[in-house]
Coordinates of C-alpha atoms and ligand atoms in Angstrom, one line a residue:
X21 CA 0.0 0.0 0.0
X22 CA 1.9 2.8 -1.4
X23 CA 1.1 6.9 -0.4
X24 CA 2.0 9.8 -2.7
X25 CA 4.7 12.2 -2.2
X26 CA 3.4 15.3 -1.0
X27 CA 5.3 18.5 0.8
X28 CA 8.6 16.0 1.4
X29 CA 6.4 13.3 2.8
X30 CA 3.4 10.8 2.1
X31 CA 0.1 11.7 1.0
X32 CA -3.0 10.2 0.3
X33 CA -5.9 10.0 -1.9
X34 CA -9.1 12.3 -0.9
X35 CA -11.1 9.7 -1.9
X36 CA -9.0 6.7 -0.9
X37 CA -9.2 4.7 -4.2
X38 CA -6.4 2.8 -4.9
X39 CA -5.1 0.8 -8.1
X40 CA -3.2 -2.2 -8.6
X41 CA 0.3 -2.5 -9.6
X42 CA 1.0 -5.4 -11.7
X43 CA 4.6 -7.1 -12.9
X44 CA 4.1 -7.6 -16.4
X45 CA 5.6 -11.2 -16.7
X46 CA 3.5 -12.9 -14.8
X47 CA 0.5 -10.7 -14.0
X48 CA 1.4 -10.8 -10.1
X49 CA 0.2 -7.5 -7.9
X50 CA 2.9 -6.0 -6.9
X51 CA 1.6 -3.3 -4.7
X52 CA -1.3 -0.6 -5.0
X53 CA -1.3 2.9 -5.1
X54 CA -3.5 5.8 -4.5
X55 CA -6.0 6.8 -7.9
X56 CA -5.7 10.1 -7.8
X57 CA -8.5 13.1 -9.0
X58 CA -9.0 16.4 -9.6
X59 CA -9.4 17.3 -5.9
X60 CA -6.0 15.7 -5.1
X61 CA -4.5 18.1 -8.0
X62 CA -5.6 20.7 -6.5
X63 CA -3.4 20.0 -3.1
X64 CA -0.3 19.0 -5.1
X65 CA -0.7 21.5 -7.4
X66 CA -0.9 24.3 -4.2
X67 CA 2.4 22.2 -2.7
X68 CA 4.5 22.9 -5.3
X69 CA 2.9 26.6 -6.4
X70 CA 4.0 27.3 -2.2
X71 CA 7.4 25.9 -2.7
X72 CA 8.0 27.8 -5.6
X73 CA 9.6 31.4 -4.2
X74 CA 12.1 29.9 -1.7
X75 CA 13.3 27.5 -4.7
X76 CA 13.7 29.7 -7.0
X77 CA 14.9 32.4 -4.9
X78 CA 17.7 30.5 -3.9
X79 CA 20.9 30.5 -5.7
X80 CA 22.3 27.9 -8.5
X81 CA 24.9 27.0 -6.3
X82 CA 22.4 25.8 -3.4
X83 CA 20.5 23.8 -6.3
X84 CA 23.5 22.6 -7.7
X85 CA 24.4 20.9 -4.4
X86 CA 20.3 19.3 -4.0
X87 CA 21.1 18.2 -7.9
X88 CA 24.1 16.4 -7.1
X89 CA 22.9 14.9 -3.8
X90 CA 19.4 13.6 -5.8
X91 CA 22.7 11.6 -7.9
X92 CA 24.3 10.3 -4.7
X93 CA 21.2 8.9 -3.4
X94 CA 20.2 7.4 -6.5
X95 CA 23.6 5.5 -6.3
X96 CA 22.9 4.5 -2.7
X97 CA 19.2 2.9 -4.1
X98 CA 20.5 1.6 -7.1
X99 CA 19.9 -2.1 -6.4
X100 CA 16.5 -1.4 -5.0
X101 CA 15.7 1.1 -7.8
X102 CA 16.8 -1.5 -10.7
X103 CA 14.6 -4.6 -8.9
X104 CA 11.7 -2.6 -8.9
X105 CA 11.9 -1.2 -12.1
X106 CA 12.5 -4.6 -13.8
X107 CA 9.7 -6.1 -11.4
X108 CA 7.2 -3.0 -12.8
X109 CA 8.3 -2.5 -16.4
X110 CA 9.7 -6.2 -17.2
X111 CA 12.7 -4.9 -19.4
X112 CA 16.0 -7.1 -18.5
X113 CA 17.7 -6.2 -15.5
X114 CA 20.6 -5.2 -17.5
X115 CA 18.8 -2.6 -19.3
X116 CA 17.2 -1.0 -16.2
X117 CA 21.0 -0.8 -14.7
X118 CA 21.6 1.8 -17.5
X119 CA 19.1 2.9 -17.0
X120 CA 19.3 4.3 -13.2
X121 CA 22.9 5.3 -14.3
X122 CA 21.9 7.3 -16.9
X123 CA 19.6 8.6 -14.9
X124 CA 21.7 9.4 -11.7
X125 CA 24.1 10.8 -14.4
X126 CA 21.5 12.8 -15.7
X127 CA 20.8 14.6 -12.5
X128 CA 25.0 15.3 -12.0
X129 CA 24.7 17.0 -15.5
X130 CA 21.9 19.1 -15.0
X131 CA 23.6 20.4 -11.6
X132 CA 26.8 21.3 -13.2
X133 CA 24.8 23.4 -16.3
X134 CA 22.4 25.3 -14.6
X135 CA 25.2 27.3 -12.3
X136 CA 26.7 28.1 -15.6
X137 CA 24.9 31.3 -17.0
X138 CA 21.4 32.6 -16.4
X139 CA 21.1 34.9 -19.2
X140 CA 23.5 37.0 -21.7
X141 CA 25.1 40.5 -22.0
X142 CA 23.8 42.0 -25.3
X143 CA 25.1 45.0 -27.4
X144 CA 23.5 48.1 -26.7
X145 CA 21.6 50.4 -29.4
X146 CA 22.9 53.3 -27.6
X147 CA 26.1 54.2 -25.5
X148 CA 24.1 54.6 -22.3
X149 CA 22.5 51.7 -22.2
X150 CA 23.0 48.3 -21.2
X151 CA 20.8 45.0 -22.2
X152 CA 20.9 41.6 -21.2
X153 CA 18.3 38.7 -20.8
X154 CA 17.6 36.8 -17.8
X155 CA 16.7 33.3 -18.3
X156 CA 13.8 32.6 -15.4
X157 CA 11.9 29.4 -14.5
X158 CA 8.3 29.3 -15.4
X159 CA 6.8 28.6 -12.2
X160 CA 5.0 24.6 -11.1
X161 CA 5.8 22.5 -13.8
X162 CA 3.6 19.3 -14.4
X163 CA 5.7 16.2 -15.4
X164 CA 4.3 13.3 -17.2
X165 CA 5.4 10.7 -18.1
X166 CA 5.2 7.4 -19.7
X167 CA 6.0 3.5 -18.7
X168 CA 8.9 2.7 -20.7
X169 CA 11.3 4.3 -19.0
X170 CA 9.8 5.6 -15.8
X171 CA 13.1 7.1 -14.5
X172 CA 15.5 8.0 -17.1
X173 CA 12.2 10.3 -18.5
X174 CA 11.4 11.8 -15.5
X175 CA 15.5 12.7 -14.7
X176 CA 15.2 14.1 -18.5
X177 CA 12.5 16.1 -17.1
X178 CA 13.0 17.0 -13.5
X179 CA 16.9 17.1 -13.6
X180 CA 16.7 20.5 -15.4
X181 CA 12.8 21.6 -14.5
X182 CA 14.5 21.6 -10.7
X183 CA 18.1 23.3 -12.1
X184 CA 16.3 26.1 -13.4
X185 CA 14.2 26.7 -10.7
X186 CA 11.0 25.6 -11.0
X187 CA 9.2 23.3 -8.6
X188 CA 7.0 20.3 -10.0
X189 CA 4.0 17.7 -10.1
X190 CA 5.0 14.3 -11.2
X191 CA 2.4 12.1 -13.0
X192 CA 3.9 8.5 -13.7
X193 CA 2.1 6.4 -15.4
X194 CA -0.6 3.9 -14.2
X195 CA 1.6 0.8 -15.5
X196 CA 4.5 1.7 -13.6
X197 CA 4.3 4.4 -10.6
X198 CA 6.2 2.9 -7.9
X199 CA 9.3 3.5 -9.0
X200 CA 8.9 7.0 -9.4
X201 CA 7.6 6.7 -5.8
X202 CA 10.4 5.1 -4.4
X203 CA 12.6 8.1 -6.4
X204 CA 10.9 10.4 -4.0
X205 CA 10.7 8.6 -1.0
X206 CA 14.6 7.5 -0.8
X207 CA 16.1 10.1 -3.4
X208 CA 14.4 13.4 -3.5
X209 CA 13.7 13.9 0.5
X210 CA 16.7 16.1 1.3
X211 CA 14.4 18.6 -1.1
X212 CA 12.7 21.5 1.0
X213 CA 9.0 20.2 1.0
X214 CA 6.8 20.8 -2.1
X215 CA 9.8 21.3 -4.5
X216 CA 8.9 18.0 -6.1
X217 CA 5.1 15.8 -5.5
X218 CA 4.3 13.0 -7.1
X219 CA 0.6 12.0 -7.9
X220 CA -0.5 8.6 -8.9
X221 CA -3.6 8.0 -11.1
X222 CA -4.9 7.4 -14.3
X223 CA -4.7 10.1 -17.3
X224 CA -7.8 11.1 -18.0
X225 CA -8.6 11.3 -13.8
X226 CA -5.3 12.8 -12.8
X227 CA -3.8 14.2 -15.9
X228 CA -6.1 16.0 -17.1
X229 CA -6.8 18.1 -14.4
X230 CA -3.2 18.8 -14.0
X231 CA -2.6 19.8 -16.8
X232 CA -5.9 22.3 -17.0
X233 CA -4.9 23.6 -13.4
X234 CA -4.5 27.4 -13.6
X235 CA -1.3 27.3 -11.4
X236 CA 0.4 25.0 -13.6
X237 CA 2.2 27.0 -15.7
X238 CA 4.3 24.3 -18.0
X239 CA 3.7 21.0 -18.7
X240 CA 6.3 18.5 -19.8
X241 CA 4.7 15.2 -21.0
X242 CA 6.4 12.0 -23.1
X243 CA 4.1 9.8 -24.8
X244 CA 1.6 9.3 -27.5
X245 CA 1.1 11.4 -30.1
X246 CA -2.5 11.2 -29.6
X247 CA -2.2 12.3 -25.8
X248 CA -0.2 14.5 -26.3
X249 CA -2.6 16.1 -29.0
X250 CA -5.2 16.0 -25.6
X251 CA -2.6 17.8 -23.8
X252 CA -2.2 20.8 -26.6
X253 CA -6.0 21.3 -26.9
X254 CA -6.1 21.7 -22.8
X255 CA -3.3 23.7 -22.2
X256 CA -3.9 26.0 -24.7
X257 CA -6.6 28.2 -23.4
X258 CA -4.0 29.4 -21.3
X259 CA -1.3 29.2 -23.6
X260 CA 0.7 27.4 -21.0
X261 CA 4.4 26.4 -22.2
X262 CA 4.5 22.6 -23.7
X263 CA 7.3 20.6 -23.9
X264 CA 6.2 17.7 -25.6
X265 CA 7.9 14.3 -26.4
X266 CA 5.9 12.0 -28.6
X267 CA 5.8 8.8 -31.0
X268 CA 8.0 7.8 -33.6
X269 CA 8.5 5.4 -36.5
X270 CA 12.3 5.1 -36.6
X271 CA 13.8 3.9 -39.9
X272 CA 17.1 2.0 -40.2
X273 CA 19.0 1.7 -43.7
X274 CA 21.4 -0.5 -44.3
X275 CA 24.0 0.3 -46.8
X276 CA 25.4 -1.5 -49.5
X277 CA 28.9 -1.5 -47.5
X278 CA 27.5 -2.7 -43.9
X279 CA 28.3 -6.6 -43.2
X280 CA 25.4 -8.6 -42.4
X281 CA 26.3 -9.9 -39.2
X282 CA 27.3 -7.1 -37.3
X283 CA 24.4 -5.4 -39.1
X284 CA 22.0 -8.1 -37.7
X285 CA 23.2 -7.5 -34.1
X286 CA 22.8 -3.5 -34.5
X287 CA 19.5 -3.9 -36.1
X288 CA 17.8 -6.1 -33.5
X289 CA 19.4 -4.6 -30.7
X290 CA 17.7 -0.7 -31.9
X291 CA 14.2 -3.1 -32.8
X292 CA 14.1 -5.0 -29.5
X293 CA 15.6 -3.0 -26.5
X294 CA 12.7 -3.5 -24.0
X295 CA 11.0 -5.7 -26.5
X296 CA 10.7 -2.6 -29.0
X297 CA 9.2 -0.3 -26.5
X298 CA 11.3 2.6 -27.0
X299 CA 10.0 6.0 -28.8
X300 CA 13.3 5.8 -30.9
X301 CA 13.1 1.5 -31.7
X302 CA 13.6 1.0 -35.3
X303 CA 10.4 0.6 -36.3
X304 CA 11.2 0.3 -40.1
X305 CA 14.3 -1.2 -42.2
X306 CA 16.0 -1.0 -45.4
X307 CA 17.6 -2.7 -46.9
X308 CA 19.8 -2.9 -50.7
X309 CA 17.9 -5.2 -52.9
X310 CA 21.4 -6.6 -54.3
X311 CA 22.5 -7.8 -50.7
X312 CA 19.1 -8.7 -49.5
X313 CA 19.2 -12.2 -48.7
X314 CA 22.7 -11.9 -47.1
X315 CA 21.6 -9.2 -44.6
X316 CA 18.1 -11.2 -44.0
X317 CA 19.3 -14.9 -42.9
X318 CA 21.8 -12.9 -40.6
X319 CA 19.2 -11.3 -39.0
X320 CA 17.1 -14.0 -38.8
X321 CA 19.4 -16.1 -37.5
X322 CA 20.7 -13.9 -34.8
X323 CA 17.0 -12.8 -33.6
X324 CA 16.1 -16.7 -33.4
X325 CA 18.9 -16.9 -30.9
X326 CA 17.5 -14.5 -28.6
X327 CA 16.2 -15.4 -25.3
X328 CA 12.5 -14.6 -23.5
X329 CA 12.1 -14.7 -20.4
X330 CA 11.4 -12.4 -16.9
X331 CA 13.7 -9.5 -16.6
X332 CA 15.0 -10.4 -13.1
X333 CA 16.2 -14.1 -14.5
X334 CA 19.8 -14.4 -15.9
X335 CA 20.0 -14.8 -19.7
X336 CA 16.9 -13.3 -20.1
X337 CA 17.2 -10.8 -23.4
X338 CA 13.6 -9.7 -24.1
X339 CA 11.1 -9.3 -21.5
X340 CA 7.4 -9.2 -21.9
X341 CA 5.3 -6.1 -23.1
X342 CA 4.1 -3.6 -20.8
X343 CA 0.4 -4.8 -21.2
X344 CA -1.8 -7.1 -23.3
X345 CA -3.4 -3.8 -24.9
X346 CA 0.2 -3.1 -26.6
X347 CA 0.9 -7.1 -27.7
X348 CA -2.3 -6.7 -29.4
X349 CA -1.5 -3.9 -31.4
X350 CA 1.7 -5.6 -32.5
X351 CA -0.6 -8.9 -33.6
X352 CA -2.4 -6.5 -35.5
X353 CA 0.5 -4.8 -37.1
X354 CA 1.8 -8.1 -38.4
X355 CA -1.8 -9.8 -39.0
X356 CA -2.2 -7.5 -41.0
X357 CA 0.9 -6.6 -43.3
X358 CA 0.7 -10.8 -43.5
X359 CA -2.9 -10.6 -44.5
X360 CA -1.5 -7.8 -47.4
X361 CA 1.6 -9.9 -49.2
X362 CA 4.6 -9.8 -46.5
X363 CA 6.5 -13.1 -45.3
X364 CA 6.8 -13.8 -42.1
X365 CA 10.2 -14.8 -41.5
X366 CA 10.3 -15.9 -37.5
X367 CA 8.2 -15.4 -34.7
X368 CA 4.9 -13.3 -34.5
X369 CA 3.3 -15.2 -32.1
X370 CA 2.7 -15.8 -28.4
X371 CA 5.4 -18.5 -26.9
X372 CA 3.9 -22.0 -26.2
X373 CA 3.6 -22.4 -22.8
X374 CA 2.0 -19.2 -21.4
X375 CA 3.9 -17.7 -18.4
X376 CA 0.5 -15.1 -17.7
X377 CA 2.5 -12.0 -19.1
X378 CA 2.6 -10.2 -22.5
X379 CA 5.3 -12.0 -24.2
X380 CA 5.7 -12.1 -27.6
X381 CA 8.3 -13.8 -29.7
X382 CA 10.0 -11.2 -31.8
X383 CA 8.5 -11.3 -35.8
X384 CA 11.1 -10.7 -39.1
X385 CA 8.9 -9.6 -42.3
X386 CA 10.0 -9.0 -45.6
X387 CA 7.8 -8.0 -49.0
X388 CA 6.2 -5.2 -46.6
X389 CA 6.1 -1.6 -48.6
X390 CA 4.4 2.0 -47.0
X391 CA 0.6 0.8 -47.2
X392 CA 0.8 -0.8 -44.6
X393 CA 0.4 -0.2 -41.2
X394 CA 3.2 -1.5 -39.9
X395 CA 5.4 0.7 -42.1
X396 CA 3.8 4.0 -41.0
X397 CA 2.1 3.5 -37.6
X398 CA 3.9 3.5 -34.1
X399 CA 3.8 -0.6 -33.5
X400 CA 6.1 0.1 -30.3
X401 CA 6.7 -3.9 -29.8
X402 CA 9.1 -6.5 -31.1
X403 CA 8.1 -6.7 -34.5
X404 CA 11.3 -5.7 -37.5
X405 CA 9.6 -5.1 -41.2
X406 CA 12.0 -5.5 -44.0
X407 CA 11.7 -3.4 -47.3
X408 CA 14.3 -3.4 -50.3
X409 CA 15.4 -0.8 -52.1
X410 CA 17.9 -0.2 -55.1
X411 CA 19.3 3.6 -54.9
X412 CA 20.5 4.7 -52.2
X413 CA 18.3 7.6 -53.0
X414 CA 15.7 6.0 -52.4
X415 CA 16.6 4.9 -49.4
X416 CA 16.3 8.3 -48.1
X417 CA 13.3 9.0 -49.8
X418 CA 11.6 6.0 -47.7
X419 CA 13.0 7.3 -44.9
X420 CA 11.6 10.5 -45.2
X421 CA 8.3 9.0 -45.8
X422 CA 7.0 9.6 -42.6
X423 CA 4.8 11.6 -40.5
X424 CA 7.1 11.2 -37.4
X425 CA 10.9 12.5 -37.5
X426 CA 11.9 11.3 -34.2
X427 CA 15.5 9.1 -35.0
X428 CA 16.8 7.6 -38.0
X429 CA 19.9 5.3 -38.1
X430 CA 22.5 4.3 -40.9
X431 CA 25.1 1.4 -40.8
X432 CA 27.9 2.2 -43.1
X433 CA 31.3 3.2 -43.2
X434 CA 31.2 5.3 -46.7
X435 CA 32.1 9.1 -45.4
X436 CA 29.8 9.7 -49.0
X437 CA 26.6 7.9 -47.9
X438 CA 26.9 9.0 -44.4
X439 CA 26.9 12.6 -45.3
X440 CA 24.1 12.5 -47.5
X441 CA 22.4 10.3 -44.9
X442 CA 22.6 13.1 -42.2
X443 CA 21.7 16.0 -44.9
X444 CA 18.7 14.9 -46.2
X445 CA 17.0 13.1 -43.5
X446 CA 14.3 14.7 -41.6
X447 CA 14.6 13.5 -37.8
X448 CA 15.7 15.3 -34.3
X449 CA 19.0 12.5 -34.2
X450 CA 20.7 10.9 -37.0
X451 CA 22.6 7.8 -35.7
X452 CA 25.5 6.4 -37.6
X453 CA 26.4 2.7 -36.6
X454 CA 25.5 2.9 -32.7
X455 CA 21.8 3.6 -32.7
X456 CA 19.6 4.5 -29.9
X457 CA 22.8 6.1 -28.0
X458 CA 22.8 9.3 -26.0
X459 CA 24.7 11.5 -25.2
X460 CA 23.9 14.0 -22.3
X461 CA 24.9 16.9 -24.0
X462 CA 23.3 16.0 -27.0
X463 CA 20.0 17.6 -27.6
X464 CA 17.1 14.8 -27.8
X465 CA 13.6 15.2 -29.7
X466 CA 12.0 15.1 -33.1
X467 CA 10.3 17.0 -35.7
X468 CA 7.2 16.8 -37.2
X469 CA 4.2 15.0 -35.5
X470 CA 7.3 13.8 -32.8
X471 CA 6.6 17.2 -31.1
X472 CA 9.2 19.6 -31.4
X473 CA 10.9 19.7 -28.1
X474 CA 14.6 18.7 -27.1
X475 CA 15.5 17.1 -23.4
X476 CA 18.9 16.9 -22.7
X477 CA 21.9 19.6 -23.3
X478 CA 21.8 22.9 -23.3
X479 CA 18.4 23.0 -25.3
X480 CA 17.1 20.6 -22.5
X481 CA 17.4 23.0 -19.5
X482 CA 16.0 25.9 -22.1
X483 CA 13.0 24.0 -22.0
X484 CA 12.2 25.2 -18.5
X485 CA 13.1 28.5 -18.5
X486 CA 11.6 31.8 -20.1
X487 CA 13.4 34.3 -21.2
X488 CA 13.4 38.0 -20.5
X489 CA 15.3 41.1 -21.9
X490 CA 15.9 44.0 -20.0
X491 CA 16.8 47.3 -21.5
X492 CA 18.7 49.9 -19.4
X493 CA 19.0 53.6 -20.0
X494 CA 21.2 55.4 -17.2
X495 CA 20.0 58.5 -18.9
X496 CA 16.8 60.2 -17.3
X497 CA 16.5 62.6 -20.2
X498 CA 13.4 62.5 -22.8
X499 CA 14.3 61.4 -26.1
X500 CA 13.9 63.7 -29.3
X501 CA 11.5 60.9 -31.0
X502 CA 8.8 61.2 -28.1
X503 CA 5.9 62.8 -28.6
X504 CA 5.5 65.9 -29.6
X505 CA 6.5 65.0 -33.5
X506 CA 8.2 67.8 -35.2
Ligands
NDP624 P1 0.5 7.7 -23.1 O1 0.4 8.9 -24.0 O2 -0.7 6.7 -23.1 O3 0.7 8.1 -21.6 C1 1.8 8.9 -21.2 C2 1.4 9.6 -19.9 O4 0.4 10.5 -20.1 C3 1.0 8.6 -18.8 O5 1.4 9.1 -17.5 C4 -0.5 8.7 -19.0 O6 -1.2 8.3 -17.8 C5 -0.7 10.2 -19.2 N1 -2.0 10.5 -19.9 C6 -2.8 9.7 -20.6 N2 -3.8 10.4 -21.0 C7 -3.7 11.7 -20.5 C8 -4.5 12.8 -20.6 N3 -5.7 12.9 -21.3 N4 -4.1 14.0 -20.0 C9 -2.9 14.0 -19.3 N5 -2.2 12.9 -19.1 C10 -2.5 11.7 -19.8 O7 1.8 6.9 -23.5 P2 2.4 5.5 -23.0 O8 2.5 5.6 -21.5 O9 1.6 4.4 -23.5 O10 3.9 5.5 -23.6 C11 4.1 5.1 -24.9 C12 4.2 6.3 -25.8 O11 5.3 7.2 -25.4 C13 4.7 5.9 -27.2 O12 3.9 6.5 -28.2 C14 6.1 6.4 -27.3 O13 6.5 6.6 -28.6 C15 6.1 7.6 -26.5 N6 7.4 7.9 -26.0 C16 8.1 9.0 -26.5 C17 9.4 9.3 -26.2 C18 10.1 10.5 -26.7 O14 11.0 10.9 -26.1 N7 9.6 11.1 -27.8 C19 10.1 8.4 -25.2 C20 9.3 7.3 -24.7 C21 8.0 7.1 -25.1 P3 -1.8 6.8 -17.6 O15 -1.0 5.9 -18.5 O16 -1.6 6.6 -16.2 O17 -3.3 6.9 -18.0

């Protein structure tokens, strides 16, 4: 029986309804938590929006110090913190290590940046004046965020949200709260009270309100494009600042130069990390018609070899899907594009002997082209469509063909291809043999209908700050263009 976090301690539910927590391998409660609505918003919301002038007020140092301690203390948890993440979320254990570093990492970075400059010096239009902009927080900031990564998206988020001075509202997700509870409980408690709150429940009861409340004065949210649509058309009655993260349909191409093994271990690593629910999974492959079968018996062959199983148990290289609701979609995709000409290679299908979670053993398809679903759709599951091409050209073309621009990845070693790879493709990062890395500095985000924000580097802690110019006359005297015009 989990609380909330609430003003640097636990908090409850007005109405004391709870939901259930379940691990998705095997369909076992873990634990229940409070099912927050709008009344409790209102609380949190007031928490944070009281907390907000000593936080800001204080200096970069101070929160430099909180940012780095946040770090040590994620350290400290780490083996607790990586358990019940793999126990909530089901990806291997392996992968949830990274994650928690890159999340503790995440929190050292943002410390470090945001006692670096708060604004610029700007050239003056006249001799006695002086300009310069201030970069300022915006106020309560509402976190969302969704299962896949419960921590490592919420560091994204908080690390520089806190950094710049803001104070927030968490909203994990339904699937996979108690991590981001545990975060608060062992990790963020050294924060004066109300600087961070986190509020458990559902979107549509919890979420929404949040993100309506008129003291919420940003929201950051990663997820689907079609919430995140819902989010735009509430916040924008007050024009509140959005920093969205949504979908994607990654596409891989393959050049003519790549060797098919090690291009078989790069591609299913970027389609299955955490059984291909990442926003940036390769969702989409290309590959040269002239070296097709070559590059496709590698791949098969190597994703064959791959091992199901729960997260927490050794060997284990793909864990189940968050949810039957998601392995259904992925049956779909590949019913489908089956159903409309393409070959099922391996897999796409449920493993023999049921375990009670979402597993699904990882499809290859070949034959598919762009009128199908599973070419243009987010199918966010272990599912790796194959499509030939002839021109490299084309390749890029096909890339391009997309109403997402999230990430994009090329294996090849010609400097030629590589450069027009990273020119002409439309995507917020281009990744050249080692995709789905990142790089804290490196600005993260998409374009087009993969919202238009960036987390991480410099453009990340922008994010949460507003920006205001001040313009300074030392001289008292009325100017000669004032009124009265001559
Ligand atoms: P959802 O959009 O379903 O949910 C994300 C979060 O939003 C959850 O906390 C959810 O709450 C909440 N939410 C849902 N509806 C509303 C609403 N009406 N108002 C306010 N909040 C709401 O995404 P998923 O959790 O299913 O995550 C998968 C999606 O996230 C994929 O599309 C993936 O591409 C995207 N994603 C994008 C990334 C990026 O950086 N661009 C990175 C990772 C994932 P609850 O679930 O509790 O109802």
């Amino acid at each position: 029986m989990k609380s909330m976090w609430l003003n640097g301690g636990p908090g409850d539910s007005v109405s004391g309804a709870r939901t259930e927590v379940r691990d998705p391998a095997n369909g076992e409660i873990l634990d229940t938590v409070p099912a927050a609505r709008a009344e409790d918003v209102d609380v949190f919301v007031a928490a944070a929006a009281k907390a907000f002038p000593r936080w800001s007020g204080s200096v970069a140092n101070e929160r430099a110090e909180r940012l780095h301690q946040i770090a040590t203390r994620m350290r400290e948890h780490q083996d607790a913190l990586i358990e019940l993440l793999t126990r909530e979320e089901g990806k291997p254990r392996v992968e949830n290590e990274e994650e928690i570093e890159w999340s503790a990492n995440t929190f050292d970075y943002y410390a470090e940046l945001g006692r670096h400059e708060v604004g610029q010096v700007l050239p003056p239009g006249a001799s006695t004046q002086f300009n310069f902009t201030l970069k300022e927080p915006y106020g309560v900031v509402a976190c969302i965020t969704p299962w896949n990564y419960p921590i490592m998206l919420l560091a994204w988020k908080l690390a520089p949200a806190l950094a710049a001075g803001n104070t927030c509202v968490v909203k994990p997700s339904e699937l996979t709260p108690l991590s981001s509870l545990y975060l608060a409980e062992h990790c963020l408690a050294d924060l004066p009270p109300g600087v961070v709150n986190v509020l458990t429940g559902t979107g549509p009861e919890a979420g929404e309100p949040l993100v309506a409340h008129p003291s919420v004065a940003a929201i950051a949210f990663t997820g689907s494009l079609a919430t995140g649509q819902r989010i735009a058309s509430l916040a924008a009655p007050q024009m509140k600042k959005l920093h969205l993260e949504l979908g994607g349909k990654d596409p891989m191409v393959i050049a003519e130069d790549a060797e098919p093994e090690k291009a078989a271990r790069a591609l299913a690593y970027s389609a299955l990390l955490n059984c291909g629910q990442v926003c940036t999974s390769t969702e989409r492959v290309y590959i040269p018609r002239s070296r097709a079968s070559e590059f496709t018996e590698a791949l098969v062959e190597h994703v064959r070899s791959l091992r199901l199983g729960h997260g927490l148990q050794a060997g284990t290289d793909i864990g189940p899907m968050i949810d039957e609701r998601f392995l259904a979609k992925v049956e779909a995709h590949v019913e489908e594009a089956t159903a409309q000409g393409a070959r099922l290679l391996t897999g796409g299908q449920r493993p023999e002997s049921p375990t009670g979670g979402a597993f699904y053993v990882p499809a290859v398809l070949s034959g598919v082209d762009h009128s199908m679903r599973i070419m243009r759709e987010e199918t966010f599951g272990p599912a790796i469509p194959l499509m030939e091409y002839d021109a490299f050209d084309e390749a890029i073309a096909l890339a391009n063909d997309s109403q997402f621009g999230l990430g994009a990845s090329l294996l090849s070693s010609d400097p030629q291809r590589i450069k027009r790879f990273f020119q002409g493709v439309q995507a917020g990062t281009i990744w050249i043999n080692d995709p789905l890395t990142d790089n804290y500095a490196g600005p993260f985000g998409g374009m087009r209908l993969s919202g238009g924000s960036r987390e991480l580097g410099q453009e990340g802690l922008d994010e949460f700050r507003t920006t205001k110019h001040v313009h300074w006359d030392f001289s008292t005297e009325p100017k000669d263009f004032w009124y009265p015009y001559d």
